[in-house]
Amino acid sequence: MRQANTSPVQLTAAATGALPRALLLAICIIYGLVGLFGRDPWKNEDAAGFGVMWQLATGNLHDWLMPNIVGRPYSEDGPLVFWIGALMIRGFGSWLGAADAARLATALFFFATCACIWYTTYLLGRRDEVQPFAYAFGGQPNARDYGRTLADGALLIFLACVGLAMRGHETTPQVGQVAFIALALYGMVRSLDKPIQGSLVYGAALGGLALASGPLLPLALLGGSAVCALVCKPLPWRRLAAIGIPLALLMVSAWLAAAYFGAADRDEAVTFIREWSRYDRRSYGSPNVATFGFNVRNLFLYTWPVWPIAGWAWIAWTGMRRAPHVAAPLALLLPVLVLLFLQRSAGDVQFILLLPPMAVLAAFALPTLARGVINAIDWFALLFFTIFGGTVWFMWIAKTTGWPPRIARNVFRQLPGYQHEFTIAAVVFALAATVAWVLIVRWRLSRAPKQIWRPVVISAAGTTLMWVMAMTLWLPSINYGKTYRDVAQAAAMALPPAYQCVQPIRMGDAQLASFAYFGHIRFGGPNDGCDVLLRHDAVDYGEPGNISHFEWRLIWEGRRPADRDERFRMYRLVDTARAVHPRPDLPRRRLPRQP
């Protein structure tokens, strides 16, 4: 029975007109694809994730079962996202290049997340308890149109999030994790009217999430779902648990069994599985001041504008907080939020995991927003993105023409050694995005549509403009500042013509992956007797210790021009006894292990 009397929403059918499909799809597709191609893997998480995918694509079964970066085990996250990326490299790498092909997996997860958000909100928006107040003489929207309009709003809110731009276009496990969180929420909502189908989707999402992360995140969501079932009676928790949990366990067990029985060294497989299962416990602990302060400073900006709208949804639906449209998103949002504040090391990598449930919850605030709030959101977005776009153009003109000279000098001071090149295609795309922004703003302000999605159209178009301009006008500059290509190739040129292998010292995953990919350097482990050392020295650690008749001689040092906090030094092992008294008739001496 329709529960219109308890709904805080009063709308007419005119307020639920669908957003033009062409506009919605254009914003979604452009936002999702721009920034994926024509660039290098960037330092830190992006380069590390690509390094694992590249190793799988060029490696053997051992690499697929136990992901690694040129032999260094990568057990921070499960292998599923890396499997998809490696398949993309194998299928499209010869056409697009390995880096661009790997980011096809990012696009796949991004569009899957968008689809899950839209359909989850659509199903919730059709439920009886959320329908607008029924007028005595009719005129209220029907359930289908209302659900579709809410779904459009949820997708626009998701695309409008400021923090999605960078993190949503990287080759990291988090792009897969966010997709499986959105899929888990869809499975919960689908189970409200189709319990078996929804439970299967929910179980597959938890299993996929475990294979894309670690055990703790899916367990946290499972606990949140159980609590949700206590307060939200329509949720068929018994069916979800009976079908979803065994399916998730089966998916994870299949990989663990394959890794154990398919490994040539069972002890190595046990070590890898143990490290994967324990990584979460080392990553989370009791709350600390550093993590709390970082999250407070950055989380609100990262999730703008979804967090105030989602907060208003909680306030507006005071009498219906146990209904699925409020309880289900919160069931997945709160566990992730708690985990963020329990991180031992602060970082924004996992902020993206909050966005799907927040966007779904925020969509139900749109029909309840007052006109003054709508106007404030519109004008803030219009002012902010117009100033941002104008600043980007102004800085680019200064960089290109050298005028004003002071601005141009400041730009190039941040990028020492950078040689600017004018690219007509980038200018054309940036101009097209700017014109599209102007047309959307003009349409929004002149037509003054009554639809409930109107507060977030300008915000979504603005973030799209922001990202398109950054990835066209400024892509070469950003790429120069974030890639290891030049320094890796310089290190490769300094290598001896004949060397056995290079042992990395204090090199992070992103650095190791980048040097292996760009420099084609043959890395080895501590037990491989390598005759070359490549060290990352954040500070001066001094020369490596010498061994009797052997010494390490510096043959190269360098760093990325845009980064003063790191320096790389390469040493070659030299046999001093043979250098002083050469004896070509003696057999070659076995190299000692490095310290």
XYZ file of C-alpha atoms in Angstrom, residues 2-11 16 122-134 140-147 150 317 320 325 364:
37
model
C 1.304 3.446 -0.886
C 2.604 5.338 2.160
C 2.417 8.819 0.715
C 1.352 10.487 3.954
C 4.712 9.816 5.622
C 6.815 11.127 2.747
C 8.389 14.590 3.103
C 8.262 15.030 -0.672
C 5.611 17.074 -2.446
C 6.123 17.153 -6.208
C 10.264 14.372 -12.675
C 15.977 3.656 -9.706
C 14.803 0.568 -7.806
C 14.678 2.443 -4.510
C 12.893 5.390 -6.121
C 10.046 3.170 -7.309
C 9.242 1.852 -3.840
C 5.934 2.874 -2.306
C 7.293 4.446 0.859
C 9.372 7.057 -0.966
C 6.687 8.248 -3.386
C 5.682 11.926 -3.203
C 2.577 13.077 -1.388
C -0.557 12.009 -3.272
C 1.850 13.696 -8.578
C 4.448 11.759 -10.640
C 4.164 8.049 -11.204
C 6.662 5.704 -9.575
C 8.593 4.946 -12.772
C 9.238 8.582 -13.678
C 10.096 9.475 -10.095
C 12.600 6.627 -9.806
C 16.166 10.223 -8.812
C 13.731 11.650 6.030
C 11.767 6.954 7.601
C 16.458 4.022 0.727
C 16.735 11.265 -2.028
